[in-house]
Amino acid sequence: MPILPTLRDDIRRHLRYSLGRVEEKAGLTDWRLALSFAIRDRIVDPWFASQEATYAKAGKRVYYLSMEFLIGRLLEDAVVNLGLLDEVKPIFEEVGLSLEDVLGDEPDAALGNGGLGRLAACFLESMSTLGCPAFGYGIRYEHGLFRQSFQDGRQVEQPEDWLKQQHAWEFERPDVVHSIGFGGEVTDLGGKTVWTPGESVLAAAFDTPIVGWKGRWANTLRLWAARPVEIFDLDRFNAGDYYGAAEPENLARTISRVLYPDDTTEEGKRLRLKQEFFFTAASLRDIVQRFESEYDDLSMLPQKVAIQLNDTHPAIAGPELVRILADEKGMDLAQAINVARECLSYTNHTLLPEALERWSRGLMMDLLPRHFQLIEQIDRDHAANHPDRAVAMLGDGDVLMGPLAFTMAHKVNGVSALHTDLMKDTVFAELHRLHPDRIVNQTNGVTPRRWLLSANPRLSSLITEAIGPGWIDDLEQLQKLEPMADDSTFREAYASAKRANKADLANYLGERGTIVDPDAMFDVQIKRIHEYKRQHLNILETIAIWQDMKDNPGAGWTPRVKIFGGKAAPGYVFAKQIIHLINAVSEVVNADPDTRDLLKVAYPANYNVTLAERLIPAAELSEQISTAGKEASGTGNMKFALNGALTIGTLDGANVEIRDLVGAENFFLFGMQAPEVVARRGIEGHARQAIDADPRLKRALDAISTGTFGHGFEGIVSNISEADYFLVASDFTDFHRAQREVDAAYADQENWNRMAILNTARSGWFSSDRTIRGYMRDVWRMETLAAE
Ligand code: 26Q
């Protein structure tokens, strides 16, 4: 076992010998990188030990295939999980730096859009904490999700450039490259089918170790970068065509250049399909190679390999694994299909019809001719086994990736109880009838190390003082806090932790131009901007109470700070109008002397993981107000409840389970339920009816129409008053009512704090450790390997 020098010496050594800096000239980034290298060194041994243990015990491994890993910053996670926080702090004080500043210097790795990518990151951390042997496989995007700023209240996107600085966490693996082909021809050589691609790129591996709690185990996040097969066209260069000479390289690298900024689907984009196949094929080649280095019978693959598809983005894994097994390894086709299915499982994250991936046959045939044939074959097989089936994965001209993923998976899971039920009743009703044991539920979770321990040190210390540190990797121990909800000393300590977090956030917002009172209620809605998430319902209600406040400023209002955060897909015009409206309302309301002490609207730009870590611990009210039936789960909702924010929400996604667990009396419910939503849409003129019945709603819409907040919002008003597919008008009145209930509850601070404590105490079930145990038991069928 190598002996490491003290952390202090090691940081100095890295500063000097890895970064080539003298201490006197070192800046924050130099120190941060030196610390990162020193910390990374300390992950390497547990990382190797984990690999060796898996190998020695011939353990099964999970391969989590995801287009997105929204990991954010890694340094604090690693320092905390290795238990080095207290050792690191004084080292930086000695050189006149605060550890907070050093940690804060790290750029966010924003290799994801939102919930799905962040879930993948929480899962990696939980798998390491539990000692579940796992690899995350994804794409090493050169540019992650765009940076957002506002100009005149409108969203402007700038490219993200996280690799501009040295990236301290990864190990490049020059020896791990796979050649990935596209297009070309399929030939039948007397029963043996051979695919000869027309073009190829290389997938180059970069590994990042992900260490779990107490450093007991570490897994690998392996991200693929696209590289040209041939570096350079020397002939073209010599002929004087300097740009042309670099073209092959540019084309190849384009595949891993940038994350698609859509969180539904980008219609039929060729490059997107190339990205999907690129990382899926590289990962499968890696998986099969690793298996073959240990075993020689490929029919045993399902005993050693579990491959989880994070949505349909890697669904081409079905046909590709069949192709490897049948075409390359010579396995009988029917057996290959069965072996592949026993390895694969698929997580669905959405029921929105427009978000279900489909590719045109033409594109699929052109880019992946052999896979197209295999999809036809899989479809025929399925039809032969189920003659009464109506669904097909080859729908009207398109290849449907949902049905393909379902057919090629032995388990298919939803991400909350309600979502899973709706999967069975709607999009996958037919397939569920044919395969009644395939769909299972695994309600999402979040890692308590990042979302409570690190993000909210004040509350964490208080909890640890009260019940000891066992909760950190056994979150249900938070239940021990329940009786303390009635202890006034504890309640006061809990409230002062929240108050201090609010003061920090008030400073942050103040520095960015919005002055807020830390004693007002902090009401937060942070998530991607989407019609179904209904940020426009929230801002509409904000306008309505502002109008009421102006009418009667002395009516005993509960002062509020309405905080919004989130990005819109660059091409999503309606979502961008919502952003513009929120900023326009903020401009008018914040400047209004009548309501100055009662209402503020803040919209800090560029919402990301790091900003979430700042906002959630300071939140008192969590807005989870999607149209019922549309939010698959939500995970922000869990982070808020855990950190003691009360939820105002609809019965949607995991809100249902949150309410069940924290208690209906500690949750502000409003709105139609999923079946009512469907019925309501059938009522002609439902929006008009709702508007006519609620003068407040009418007045708020009129204020927008008549230019109180400027112009350019006609689209929003007409959408809400006419089609109103997401039922903003129909849910407005009940939302407004529930908000007044919130006001009344807040007035009784003692009881509010009691409710907040009960939210924390009863949210332990939402740990992603619990979720991963569920996957291991029901989906992956495997055991943990970590020694205590
Ligand atoms: C697909 C094709 C082309 C371009 C983009 C995409 C794409 C990218 C990202 C489609 C969807 C996404 C992301 C979806 C997502 O984040 N879904 C959320 O997943 C969370 C974790 O399960 C749930 O909690 C949320 O309810 C769900 O909205």
Coordinates of N, CA, C and O in Angstrom, one line a residue, residues 16 40 49 75 161 187 214 229 272 336 369 371 389 456 482 517 540 568 648 653 661 777:
R16 N 3.6 22.8 -6.9 CA 4.9 23.0 -7.4 C 5.2 22.1 -8.6 O 5.6 22.5 -9.7
R40 N -7.7 13.8 -5.3 CA -7.8 12.7 -6.3 C -6.8 11.5 -5.9 O -7.2 10.4 -6.0
A49 N -9.0 -0.7 -5.2 CA -9.4 -1.8 -4.3 C -10.8 -2.2 -4.7 O -11.1 -3.4 -4.7
L75 N -15.2 18.7 -6.3 CA -14.2 18.7 -5.2 C -14.8 18.6 -3.8 O -14.4 17.8 -3.0
D161 N -18.0 26.5 -21.3 CA -16.6 26.2 -21.6 C -15.9 25.6 -20.4 O -14.8 26.1 -20.0
T187 N -23.7 -6.8 -45.9 CA -23.7 -7.9 -46.9 C -23.9 -9.3 -46.2 O -23.6 -9.4 -45.0
K214 N -17.4 8.0 3.2 CA -16.3 7.5 3.9 C -15.3 6.8 3.1 O -14.4 6.0 3.6
V229 N -10.2 9.1 -37.0 CA -9.4 7.9 -37.2 C -8.1 8.3 -37.7 O -7.0 7.8 -37.3
R272 N -27.7 14.2 -33.4 CA -28.2 13.6 -32.1 C -28.2 12.1 -32.2 O -27.7 11.4 -31.3
A336 N -29.4 -14.5 -29.1 CA -28.8 -13.2 -28.9 C -29.8 -12.2 -28.4 O -29.5 -11.4 -27.5
P369 N -27.6 0.9 -41.0 CA -28.4 0.0 -41.9 C -28.6 -1.4 -41.2 O -29.7 -1.9 -41.3
H371 N -28.6 -2.1 -38.0 CA -29.5 -2.0 -36.9 C -31.0 -1.9 -37.3 O -31.9 -2.4 -36.7
R389 N -51.0 -8.6 -30.9 CA -50.5 -7.3 -30.6 C -50.9 -6.2 -31.6 O -50.9 -6.5 -32.8
N456 N -26.1 22.1 3.1 CA -26.7 22.8 4.2 C -26.0 22.5 5.5 O -26.5 21.8 6.4
E482 N -38.4 13.5 14.8 CA -39.8 13.8 14.9 C -40.2 14.4 16.3 O -40.9 15.4 16.3
D517 N -35.7 41.2 1.8 CA -35.7 41.1 3.2 C -35.6 39.7 3.7 O -36.5 38.9 3.4
L540 N -48.5 34.5 -12.7 CA -49.9 35.1 -12.8 C -50.4 35.3 -11.4 O -51.1 36.3 -11.1
A568 N -34.5 28.0 -20.4 CA -35.5 27.5 -21.5 C -34.6 26.9 -22.6 O -33.5 27.5 -22.9
I648 N -46.0 23.5 -1.8 CA -47.3 23.8 -2.4 C -47.3 23.1 -3.7 O -46.4 23.3 -4.5
G653 N -46.4 13.3 -10.0 CA -45.0 12.7 -9.8 C -44.9 12.3 -8.3 O -45.8 11.7 -7.7
L661 N -45.9 10.8 2.9 CA -44.9 10.6 4.0 C -44.8 11.7 5.0 O -44.8 11.5 6.2
R777 N -32.2 -4.9 -6.2 CA -33.1 -6.0 -5.8 C -34.0 -6.4 -7.0 O -34.0 -7.6 -7.4

